[in-house]
């Protein structure tokens, strides 16, 4: 079956530090890959996505590259801000009807001023 | 409009109450989802509707009863809940055709407390 493994949190960084959150997946076929972000007290927001190998998703300074050879989709940001403090979920979706998401366990990020 | 709205934002109910959660989207999406999320955990899929028909029920107890009155609305009827059902309930929607964009758009959730 499908599965997503994320690095364990919590992660605490100082403002302007470099961020990497590791994500690896197991899936048959060619899934789409996503990063969702959940700010305190809110629902999930799509941060970025990639639909095929070597695609790079990017948004708000965050980037992730779909690496089929290593089955990875690591999230990176060059300089984090306090406002980036949130929980980040890596997820995959197999295309087809009723596209179901398989989520990783989530990584809590806290950025200190 | 790329928004999924959910009401109410917060709900407190006793174990004998009947209440409903509502979800609405106007993006023309034909797949809609209910998730349950406990603190510090990822969302767990409960139900999927495709073209207003229930297509997936992840073995959810019958005290949760979903309803899709039309392509824009999704309800979750609650009856005789248990304290362990307290959680954030998230609604989501997505396109539903081959080749369509497959990301799900989430609402802000309803924070449910069962006393």
Short mmCIF file of N, CA, C and O in Angstrom, two decimals, chain A residues 14-81:
data_model
loop_
_atom_site.label_atom_id
_atom_site.label_comp_id
_atom_site.label_asym_id
_atom_site.label_seq_id
_atom_site.Cartn_x
_atom_site.Cartn_y
_atom_site.Cartn_z
N UNK A 14 15.97 29.25 14.47
CA UNK A 14 16.01 30.70 14.61
C UNK A 14 15.61 31.35 13.29
O UNK A 14 15.78 30.75 12.21
N UNK A 15 15.06 32.55 13.38
CA UNK A 15 14.67 33.28 12.17
C UNK A 15 15.87 33.39 11.22
O UNK A 15 17.01 33.57 11.66
N UNK A 16 15.59 33.24 9.92
CA UNK A 16 16.56 33.31 8.82
C UNK A 16 17.39 32.03 8.68
O UNK A 16 18.26 31.97 7.81
N UNK A 17 17.13 31.02 9.49
CA UNK A 17 17.85 29.75 9.33
C UNK A 17 17.32 29.01 8.11
O UNK A 17 16.22 29.29 7.60
N UNK A 18 18.11 28.01 7.66
CA UNK A 18 17.72 27.15 6.55
C UNK A 18 16.88 25.99 7.07
O UNK A 18 17.21 25.40 8.10
N UNK A 19 15.81 25.67 6.33
CA UNK A 19 14.90 24.62 6.75
C UNK A 19 14.94 23.46 5.76
O UNK A 19 14.87 23.66 4.54
N UNK A 20 15.03 22.25 6.29
CA UNK A 20 14.76 21.03 5.52
C UNK A 20 13.86 20.14 6.35
O UNK A 20 14.15 19.87 7.51
N UNK A 21 12.78 19.69 5.75
CA UNK A 21 11.93 18.66 6.36
C UNK A 21 11.91 17.50 5.38
O UNK A 21 11.46 17.64 4.24
N UNK A 22 12.41 16.35 5.85
CA UNK A 22 12.52 15.19 4.96
C UNK A 22 11.20 14.46 4.81
O UNK A 22 10.43 14.32 5.79
N UNK A 23 10.94 13.99 3.61
CA UNK A 23 9.75 13.20 3.32
C UNK A 23 10.12 12.13 2.30
O UNK A 23 10.70 12.45 1.26
N UNK A 24 9.82 10.89 2.60
CA UNK A 24 9.97 9.80 1.64
C UNK A 24 8.65 9.07 1.52
O UNK A 24 7.82 9.12 2.43
N UNK A 25 8.46 8.39 0.40
CA UNK A 25 7.17 7.76 0.16
C UNK A 25 7.34 6.37 -0.42
O UNK A 25 8.39 6.02 -0.98
N UNK A 26 6.30 5.60 -0.28
CA UNK A 26 6.16 4.29 -0.92
C UNK A 26 4.82 4.29 -1.63
O UNK A 26 3.79 4.58 -1.02
N UNK A 27 4.86 4.01 -2.92
CA UNK A 27 3.61 3.99 -3.69
C UNK A 27 3.83 3.22 -4.97
O UNK A 27 4.94 3.16 -5.50
N UNK A 28 2.75 2.64 -5.47
CA UNK A 28 2.80 2.02 -6.79
C UNK A 28 2.45 3.09 -7.82
O UNK A 28 1.74 4.05 -7.53
N UNK A 29 2.97 2.92 -9.00
CA UNK A 29 2.66 3.86 -10.06
C UNK A 29 3.33 5.21 -9.86
O UNK A 29 4.42 5.31 -9.30
N UNK A 30 2.64 6.26 -10.29
CA UNK A 30 3.22 7.60 -10.30
C UNK A 30 2.32 8.56 -9.53
O UNK A 30 1.47 9.22 -10.11
N UNK A 31 2.52 8.62 -8.22
CA UNK A 31 1.64 9.48 -7.43
C UNK A 31 1.96 10.96 -7.63
O UNK A 31 3.06 11.31 -8.06
N UNK A 32 1.01 11.81 -7.30
CA UNK A 32 1.30 13.23 -7.11
C UNK A 32 1.72 13.43 -5.66
O UNK A 32 1.27 12.72 -4.76
N UNK A 33 2.58 14.41 -5.45
CA UNK A 33 3.11 14.66 -4.10
C UNK A 33 2.79 16.09 -3.68
O UNK A 33 2.80 17.02 -4.50
N UNK A 34 2.51 16.25 -2.40
CA UNK A 34 2.05 17.53 -1.88
C UNK A 34 2.74 17.84 -0.54
O UNK A 34 3.09 16.94 0.21
N UNK A 35 2.86 19.13 -0.28
CA UNK A 35 3.10 19.61 1.07
C UNK A 35 1.92 20.51 1.45
O UNK A 35 1.58 21.44 0.73
N UNK A 36 1.32 20.16 2.60
CA UNK A 36 0.27 20.98 3.18
C UNK A 36 0.81 21.60 4.47
O UNK A 36 1.62 20.99 5.17
N UNK A 37 0.30 22.80 4.80
CA UNK A 37 0.70 23.48 6.02
C UNK A 37 -0.56 23.76 6.85
O UNK A 37 -1.62 24.09 6.30
N UNK A 38 -0.43 23.59 8.16
CA UNK A 38 -1.56 23.85 9.06
C UNK A 38 -1.09 24.81 10.14
O UNK A 38 -0.28 24.44 11.00
N UNK A 39 -1.59 26.04 10.08
CA UNK A 39 -1.29 27.03 11.10
C UNK A 39 -2.18 26.78 12.31
O UNK A 39 -3.26 26.17 12.19
N UNK A 40 -1.77 27.23 13.48
CA UNK A 40 -2.52 26.94 14.71
C UNK A 40 -3.99 27.33 14.58
O UNK A 40 -4.32 28.43 14.17
N UNK A 41 -4.87 26.39 14.92
CA UNK A 41 -6.30 26.66 14.92
C UNK A 41 -6.94 26.73 13.55
O UNK A 41 -8.10 27.15 13.43
N UNK A 42 -6.23 26.31 12.52
CA UNK A 42 -6.77 26.41 11.17
C UNK A 42 -6.82 25.06 10.47
O UNK A 42 -6.32 24.06 10.98
N UNK A 43 -7.41 25.04 9.27
CA UNK A 43 -7.41 23.84 8.44
C UNK A 43 -6.10 23.74 7.68
O UNK A 43 -5.17 24.51 7.89
N UNK A 44 -6.04 22.78 6.77
CA UNK A 44 -4.83 22.57 5.98
C UNK A 44 -4.85 23.45 4.73
O UNK A 44 -5.89 23.59 4.07
N UNK A 45 -3.69 24.00 4.40
CA UNK A 45 -3.55 24.77 3.16
C UNK A 45 -2.52 24.08 2.28
O UNK A 45 -1.47 23.65 2.77
N UNK A 46 -2.82 23.98 1.01
CA UNK A 46 -1.84 23.44 0.09
C UNK A 46 -0.69 24.42 -0.04
O UNK A 46 -0.88 25.59 -0.39
N UNK A 47 0.52 23.94 0.22
CA UNK A 47 1.71 24.79 0.12
C UNK A 47 2.33 24.66 -1.27
O UNK A 47 2.63 25.65 -1.92
N UNK A 48 2.54 23.42 -1.72
CA UNK A 48 3.07 23.20 -3.05
C UNK A 48 2.81 21.76 -3.46
O UNK A 48 2.46 20.92 -2.63
N UNK A 49 3.00 21.49 -4.76
CA UNK A 49 2.75 20.15 -5.27
C UNK A 49 3.69 19.86 -6.43
O UNK A 49 4.26 20.77 -7.03
N UNK A 50 3.81 18.57 -6.74
CA UNK A 50 4.54 18.12 -7.93
C UNK A 50 3.86 16.87 -8.44
O UNK A 50 3.45 16.01 -7.64
N UNK A 51 3.71 16.76 -9.75
CA UNK A 51 2.93 15.66 -10.29
C UNK A 51 3.75 14.62 -11.03
O UNK A 51 3.22 13.55 -11.36
N UNK A 52 5.02 14.90 -11.33
CA UNK A 52 5.83 13.89 -12.00
C UNK A 52 7.29 14.05 -11.61
O UNK A 52 7.70 15.09 -11.07
N UNK A 53 8.06 13.02 -11.92
CA UNK A 53 9.46 12.98 -11.54
C UNK A 53 10.20 14.21 -12.04
O UNK A 53 9.98 14.66 -13.16
N UNK A 54 11.06 14.74 -11.16
CA UNK A 54 11.91 15.91 -11.41
C UNK A 54 11.16 17.24 -11.41
O UNK A 54 11.78 18.29 -11.57
N UNK A 55 9.84 17.19 -11.24
CA UNK A 55 9.08 18.44 -11.05
C UNK A 55 9.53 19.11 -9.76
O UNK A 55 9.76 18.44 -8.76
N UNK A 56 9.60 20.43 -9.79
CA UNK A 56 9.86 21.19 -8.57
C UNK A 56 8.63 22.03 -8.26
O UNK A 56 8.21 22.84 -9.10
N UNK A 57 8.07 21.83 -7.07
CA UNK A 57 7.00 22.69 -6.61
C UNK A 57 7.59 23.82 -5.79
O UNK A 57 8.57 23.62 -5.06
N UNK A 58 7.00 25.01 -5.87
CA UNK A 58 7.52 26.14 -5.09
C UNK A 58 6.39 27.09 -4.77
O UNK A 58 5.44 27.27 -5.54
N UNK A 59 6.51 27.73 -3.60
CA UNK A 59 5.50 28.69 -3.15
C UNK A 59 6.02 29.36 -1.89
O UNK A 59 6.53 28.69 -0.99
N UNK A 60 5.89 30.67 -1.81
CA UNK A 60 6.23 31.44 -0.61
C UNK A 60 7.66 31.17 -0.14
O UNK A 60 7.93 31.19 1.06
N UNK A 61 8.58 30.90 -1.05
CA UNK A 61 9.96 30.65 -0.69
C UNK A 61 10.26 29.19 -0.36
O UNK A 61 11.42 28.82 -0.19
N UNK A 62 9.23 28.37 -0.27
CA UNK A 62 9.41 26.93 -0.05
C UNK A 62 9.57 26.21 -1.38
O UNK A 62 8.97 26.61 -2.37
N UNK A 63 10.38 25.15 -1.38
CA UNK A 63 10.57 24.34 -2.57
C UNK A 63 10.63 22.87 -2.20
O UNK A 63 11.07 22.53 -1.09
N UNK A 64 10.22 22.03 -3.14
CA UNK A 64 10.41 20.59 -2.99
C UNK A 64 10.49 19.98 -4.38
O UNK A 64 9.74 20.38 -5.28
N UNK A 65 11.40 19.01 -4.57
CA UNK A 65 11.59 18.37 -5.86
C UNK A 65 11.21 16.90 -5.77
O UNK A 65 11.64 16.19 -4.86
N UNK A 66 10.43 16.45 -6.72
CA UNK A 66 9.95 15.07 -6.82
C UNK A 66 11.10 14.21 -7.32
O UNK A 66 11.48 14.27 -8.49
N UNK A 67 11.67 13.41 -6.44
CA UNK A 67 12.81 12.55 -6.79
C UNK A 67 12.36 11.10 -6.80
O UNK A 67 12.18 10.47 -5.75
N UNK A 68 12.15 10.57 -8.01
CA UNK A 68 11.65 9.20 -8.10
C UNK A 68 12.74 8.19 -7.71
O UNK A 68 12.44 7.15 -7.12
N UNK A 69 13.98 8.51 -8.03
CA UNK A 69 15.05 7.53 -7.77
C UNK A 69 15.26 7.32 -6.27
O UNK A 69 15.66 6.23 -5.85
N UNK A 70 14.99 8.35 -5.48
CA UNK A 70 15.14 8.21 -4.03
C UNK A 70 13.78 8.21 -3.32
O UNK A 70 13.73 8.17 -2.09
N UNK A 71 12.70 8.21 -4.07
CA UNK A 71 11.31 8.28 -3.57
C UNK A 71 11.21 9.33 -2.46
O UNK A 71 10.76 9.05 -1.34
N UNK A 72 11.64 10.55 -2.79
CA UNK A 72 11.66 11.61 -1.78
C UNK A 72 11.03 12.88 -2.31
O UNK A 72 10.93 13.11 -3.52
N UNK A 73 10.62 13.73 -1.36
CA UNK A 73 10.00 15.02 -1.69
C UNK A 73 10.29 15.96 -0.50
O UNK A 73 9.40 16.40 0.19
N UNK A 74 11.54 16.25 -0.30
CA UNK A 74 11.97 17.03 0.87
C UNK A 74 11.60 18.50 0.71
O UNK A 74 11.82 19.09 -0.35
N UNK A 75 11.11 19.09 1.79
CA UNK A 75 10.71 20.50 1.79
C UNK A 75 11.90 21.35 2.26
O UNK A 75 12.53 21.03 3.27
N UNK A 76 12.16 22.45 1.54
CA UNK A 76 13.27 23.34 1.90
C UNK A 76 12.83 24.79 1.82
O UNK A 76 11.98 25.15 1.01
N UNK A 77 13.46 25.60 2.69
CA UNK A 77 13.31 27.05 2.59
C UNK A 77 14.62 27.67 3.04
O UNK A 77 15.18 27.27 4.07
N UNK A 78 15.07 28.64 2.29
CA UNK A 78 16.39 29.20 2.55
C UNK A 78 16.47 30.06 3.80
O UNK A 78 17.51 30.12 4.45
N UNK A 79 15.36 30.72 4.16
CA UNK A 79 15.40 31.65 5.28
C UNK A 79 14.00 31.69 5.91
O UNK A 79 13.10 32.32 5.36
N UNK A 80 13.85 31.02 7.03
CA UNK A 80 12.51 30.92 7.63
C UNK A 80 12.18 32.16 8.45
O UNK A 80 13.08 32.88 8.92
N UNK A 81 10.90 32.41 8.58
CA UNK A 81 10.39 33.53 9.36
C UNK A 81 9.53 33.00 10.51
O UNK A 81 9.04 31.86 10.46
#
